[in-house]
Tab-separated table of C-alpha atoms in Angstrom:
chain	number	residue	atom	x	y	z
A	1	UNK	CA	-33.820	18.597	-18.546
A	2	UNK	CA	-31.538	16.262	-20.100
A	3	UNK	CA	-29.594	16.243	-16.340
A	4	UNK	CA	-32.585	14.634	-14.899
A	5	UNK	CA	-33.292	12.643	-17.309
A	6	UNK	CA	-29.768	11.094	-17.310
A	7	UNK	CA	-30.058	10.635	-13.465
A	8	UNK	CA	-33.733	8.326	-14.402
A	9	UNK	CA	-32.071	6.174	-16.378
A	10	UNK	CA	-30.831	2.779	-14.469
A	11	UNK	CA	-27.356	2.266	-13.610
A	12	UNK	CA	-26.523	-0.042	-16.180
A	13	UNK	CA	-27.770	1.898	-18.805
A	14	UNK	CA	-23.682	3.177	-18.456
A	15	UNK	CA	-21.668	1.332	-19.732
A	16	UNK	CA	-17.702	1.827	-17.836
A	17	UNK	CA	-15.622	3.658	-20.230
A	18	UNK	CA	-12.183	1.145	-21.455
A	19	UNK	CA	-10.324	4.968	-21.288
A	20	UNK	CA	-11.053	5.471	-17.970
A	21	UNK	CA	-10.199	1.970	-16.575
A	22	UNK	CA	-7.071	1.935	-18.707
A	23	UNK	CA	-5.672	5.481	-16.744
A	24	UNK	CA	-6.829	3.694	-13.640
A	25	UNK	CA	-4.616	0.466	-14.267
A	26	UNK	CA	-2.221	2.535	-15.312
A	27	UNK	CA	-2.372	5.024	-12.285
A	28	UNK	CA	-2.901	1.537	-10.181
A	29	UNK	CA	0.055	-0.298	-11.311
A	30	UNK	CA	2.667	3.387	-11.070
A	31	UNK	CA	1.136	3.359	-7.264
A	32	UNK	CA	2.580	0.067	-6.755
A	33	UNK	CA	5.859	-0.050	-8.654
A	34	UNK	CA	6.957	3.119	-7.098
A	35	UNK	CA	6.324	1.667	-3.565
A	36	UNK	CA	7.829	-1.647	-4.540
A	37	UNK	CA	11.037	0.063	-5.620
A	38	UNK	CA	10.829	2.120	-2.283
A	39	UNK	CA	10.656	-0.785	0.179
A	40	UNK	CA	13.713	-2.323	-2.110
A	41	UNK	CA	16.022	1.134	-1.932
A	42	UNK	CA	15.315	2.085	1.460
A	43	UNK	CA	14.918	-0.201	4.717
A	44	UNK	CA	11.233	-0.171	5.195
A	45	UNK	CA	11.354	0.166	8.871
A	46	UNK	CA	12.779	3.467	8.291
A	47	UNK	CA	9.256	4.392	6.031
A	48	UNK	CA	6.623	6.920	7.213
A	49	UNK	CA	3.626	6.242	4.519
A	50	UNK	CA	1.416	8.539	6.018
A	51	UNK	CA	1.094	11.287	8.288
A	52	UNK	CA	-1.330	8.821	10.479
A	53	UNK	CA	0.992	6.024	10.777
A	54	UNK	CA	0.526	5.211	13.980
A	55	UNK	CA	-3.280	5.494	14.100
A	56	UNK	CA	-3.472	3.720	11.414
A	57	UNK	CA	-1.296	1.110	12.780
A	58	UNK	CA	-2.963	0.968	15.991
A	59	UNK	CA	-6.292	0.611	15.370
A	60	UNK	CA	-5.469	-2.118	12.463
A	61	UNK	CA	-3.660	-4.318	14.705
A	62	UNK	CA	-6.334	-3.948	17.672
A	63	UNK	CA	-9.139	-4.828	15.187
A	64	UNK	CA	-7.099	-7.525	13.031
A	65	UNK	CA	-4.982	-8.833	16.040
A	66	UNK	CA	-4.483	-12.541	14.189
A	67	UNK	CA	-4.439	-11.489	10.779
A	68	UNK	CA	-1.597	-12.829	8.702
A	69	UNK	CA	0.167	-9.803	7.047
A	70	UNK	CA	2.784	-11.651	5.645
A	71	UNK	CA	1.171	-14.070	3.035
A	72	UNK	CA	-2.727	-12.295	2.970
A	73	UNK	CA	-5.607	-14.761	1.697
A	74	UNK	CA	-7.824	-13.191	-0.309
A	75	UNK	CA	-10.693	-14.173	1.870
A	76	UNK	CA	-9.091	-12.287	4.343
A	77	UNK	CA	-10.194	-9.226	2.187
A	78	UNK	CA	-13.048	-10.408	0.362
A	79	UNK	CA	-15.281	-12.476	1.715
A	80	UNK	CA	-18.569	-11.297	3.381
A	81	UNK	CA	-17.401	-11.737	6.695
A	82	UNK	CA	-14.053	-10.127	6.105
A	83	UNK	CA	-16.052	-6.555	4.223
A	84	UNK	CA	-17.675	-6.611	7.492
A	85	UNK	CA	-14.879	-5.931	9.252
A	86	UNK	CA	-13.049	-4.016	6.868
A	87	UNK	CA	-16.022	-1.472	6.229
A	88	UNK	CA	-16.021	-0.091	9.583
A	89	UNK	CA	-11.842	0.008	10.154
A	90	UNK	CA	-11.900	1.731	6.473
A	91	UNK	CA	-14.833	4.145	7.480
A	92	UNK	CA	-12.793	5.680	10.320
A	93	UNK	CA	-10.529	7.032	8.067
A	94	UNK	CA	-12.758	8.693	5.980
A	95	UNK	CA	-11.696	12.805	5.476
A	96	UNK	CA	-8.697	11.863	6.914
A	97	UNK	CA	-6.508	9.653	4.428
A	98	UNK	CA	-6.723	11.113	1.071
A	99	UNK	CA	-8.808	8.688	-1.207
A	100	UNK	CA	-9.116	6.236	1.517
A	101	UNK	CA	-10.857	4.407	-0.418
A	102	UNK	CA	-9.250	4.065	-4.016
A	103	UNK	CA	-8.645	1.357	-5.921
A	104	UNK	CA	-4.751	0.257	-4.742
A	105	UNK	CA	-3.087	-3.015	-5.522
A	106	UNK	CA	-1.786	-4.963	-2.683
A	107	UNK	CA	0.856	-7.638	-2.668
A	108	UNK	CA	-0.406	-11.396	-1.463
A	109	UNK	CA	2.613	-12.629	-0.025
A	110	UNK	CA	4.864	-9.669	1.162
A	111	UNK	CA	7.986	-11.865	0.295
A	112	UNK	CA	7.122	-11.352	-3.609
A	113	UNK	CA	7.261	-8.369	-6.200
A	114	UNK	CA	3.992	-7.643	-7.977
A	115	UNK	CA	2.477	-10.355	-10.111
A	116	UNK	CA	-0.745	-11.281	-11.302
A	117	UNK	CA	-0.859	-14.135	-8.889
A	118	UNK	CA	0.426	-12.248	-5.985
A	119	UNK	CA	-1.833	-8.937	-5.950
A	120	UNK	CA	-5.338	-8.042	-5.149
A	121	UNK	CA	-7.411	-5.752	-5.190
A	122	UNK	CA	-7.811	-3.512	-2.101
A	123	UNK	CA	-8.265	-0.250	-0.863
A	124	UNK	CA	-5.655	2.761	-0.308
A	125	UNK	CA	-6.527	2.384	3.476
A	126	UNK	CA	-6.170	-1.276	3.454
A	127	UNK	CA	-3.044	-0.917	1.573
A	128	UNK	CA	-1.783	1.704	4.025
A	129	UNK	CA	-2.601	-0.650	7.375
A	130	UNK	CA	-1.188	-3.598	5.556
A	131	UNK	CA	2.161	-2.220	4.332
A	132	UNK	CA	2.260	-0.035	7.510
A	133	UNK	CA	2.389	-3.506	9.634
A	134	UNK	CA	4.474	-4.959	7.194
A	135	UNK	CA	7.721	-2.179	7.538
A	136	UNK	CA	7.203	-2.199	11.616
A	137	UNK	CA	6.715	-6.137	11.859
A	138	UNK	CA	9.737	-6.711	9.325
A	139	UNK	CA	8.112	-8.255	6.881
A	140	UNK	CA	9.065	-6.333	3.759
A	141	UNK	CA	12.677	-6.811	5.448
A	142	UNK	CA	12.872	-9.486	2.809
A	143	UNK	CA	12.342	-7.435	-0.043
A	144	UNK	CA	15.468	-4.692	1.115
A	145	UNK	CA	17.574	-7.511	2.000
A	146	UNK	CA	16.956	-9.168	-1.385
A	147	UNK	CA	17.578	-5.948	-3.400
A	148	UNK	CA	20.721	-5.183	-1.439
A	149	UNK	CA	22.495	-8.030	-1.754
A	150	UNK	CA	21.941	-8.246	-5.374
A	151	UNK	CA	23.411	-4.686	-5.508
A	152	UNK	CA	26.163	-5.918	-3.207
A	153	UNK	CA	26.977	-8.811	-5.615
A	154	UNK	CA	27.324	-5.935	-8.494
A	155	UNK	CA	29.129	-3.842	-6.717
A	156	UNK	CA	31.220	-4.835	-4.260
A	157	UNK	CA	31.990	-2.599	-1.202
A	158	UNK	CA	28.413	-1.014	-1.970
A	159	UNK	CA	27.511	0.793	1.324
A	160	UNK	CA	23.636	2.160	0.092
A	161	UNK	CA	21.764	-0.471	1.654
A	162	UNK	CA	23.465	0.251	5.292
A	163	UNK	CA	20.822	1.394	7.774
A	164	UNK	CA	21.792	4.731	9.457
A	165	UNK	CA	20.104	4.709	12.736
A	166	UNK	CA	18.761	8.166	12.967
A	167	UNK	CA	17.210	8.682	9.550
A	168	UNK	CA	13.847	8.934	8.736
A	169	UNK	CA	11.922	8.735	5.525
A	170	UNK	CA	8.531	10.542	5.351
A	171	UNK	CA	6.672	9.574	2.402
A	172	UNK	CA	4.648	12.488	2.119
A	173	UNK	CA	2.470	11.560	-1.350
A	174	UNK	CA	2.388	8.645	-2.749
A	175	UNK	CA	-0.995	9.281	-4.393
A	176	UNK	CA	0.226	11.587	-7.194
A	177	UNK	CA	2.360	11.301	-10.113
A	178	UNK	CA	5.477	12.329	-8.363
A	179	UNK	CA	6.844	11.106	-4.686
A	180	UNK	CA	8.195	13.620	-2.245
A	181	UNK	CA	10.390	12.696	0.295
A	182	UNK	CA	10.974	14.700	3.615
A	183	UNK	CA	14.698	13.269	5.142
A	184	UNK	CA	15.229	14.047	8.811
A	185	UNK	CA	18.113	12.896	10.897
């Protein structure tokens, strides 16, 4: 049957279709600009990106204790060593992060928007321990800050980029097309 027969054939007898990797960039770089814009509206501390947060937390910072979060070498994610550990952390997760293990770009240095310099290539899991860290270790802090006091400067007496103590943002999908937010005080 023609099925088999296209299951024989070797696996670079397919070539990776431009259309396809074009939606993906494109899917990629929405993922990422809606999240930048996020953690530069609303103080990041304040973010829930998943509803395993703090498992996800947790076990990244007991397995990747000394780990750098806030300027990330790529070796840190890339080398041989480094897929070693990753594999295992990322495995964990499997069945219980949607696509946990996408395609997601990841900022280098968490001070910095998203440039070709300053992003990688990582997985949605990765992404999620790694920005997770970043909004409870203050990192992205910078980012807010940054974004507020440029709308301060345009609009003097501005109050949005006030934290309120008791509110919480849920991200509840930030793998489709739209974002939903759940706001509890």
């Amino acid at each position: 049957s023609a099925a088999a027969h296209a299951l024989s054939l070797p696996a670079d007898a397919y070539g990776n279709d431009p259309r396809l990797e074009v939606m993906w960039a494109m899917k990629a770089y929405n993922h990422a600009e809606v999240y930048f814009n996020l953690i530069s509206s609303v103080d990041p501390k304040f973010l829930k990106l998943t509803k395993l947060d703090d498992k996800i937390y947790s076990s990244f910072r007991e397995t990747f204790k000394e780990l750098d979060i806030k300027l990330l070498n790529p070796d840190d994610l890339k080398s041989d060593e480094a897929k070693e550990r990753w594999r295992p952390f990322c495995n964990q997760f499997e069945g219980l992060v949607e696509d946990f293990n996408y395609g997601t770009l990841l900022r280098l240095d968490c001070e910095k928007d998203y440039t070709e310099e300053n992003t990688i290539f990582a997985t949605r899991v990765q992404f999620f321990a790694i920005e997770i860290a970043r909004n409870r270790e203050g990192y992205n802090d910078t980012v807010y800050k940054s974004k507020c006091a440029k709308r301060e400067t345009r609009t003097p007496g501005n109050t949005n980029c006030q934290t309120l103590p008791l509110l919480r943002i849920h991200l509840l999908n930030l793998t489709s097309s739209y974002v939903y937010f759940l706001v509890s005080f």
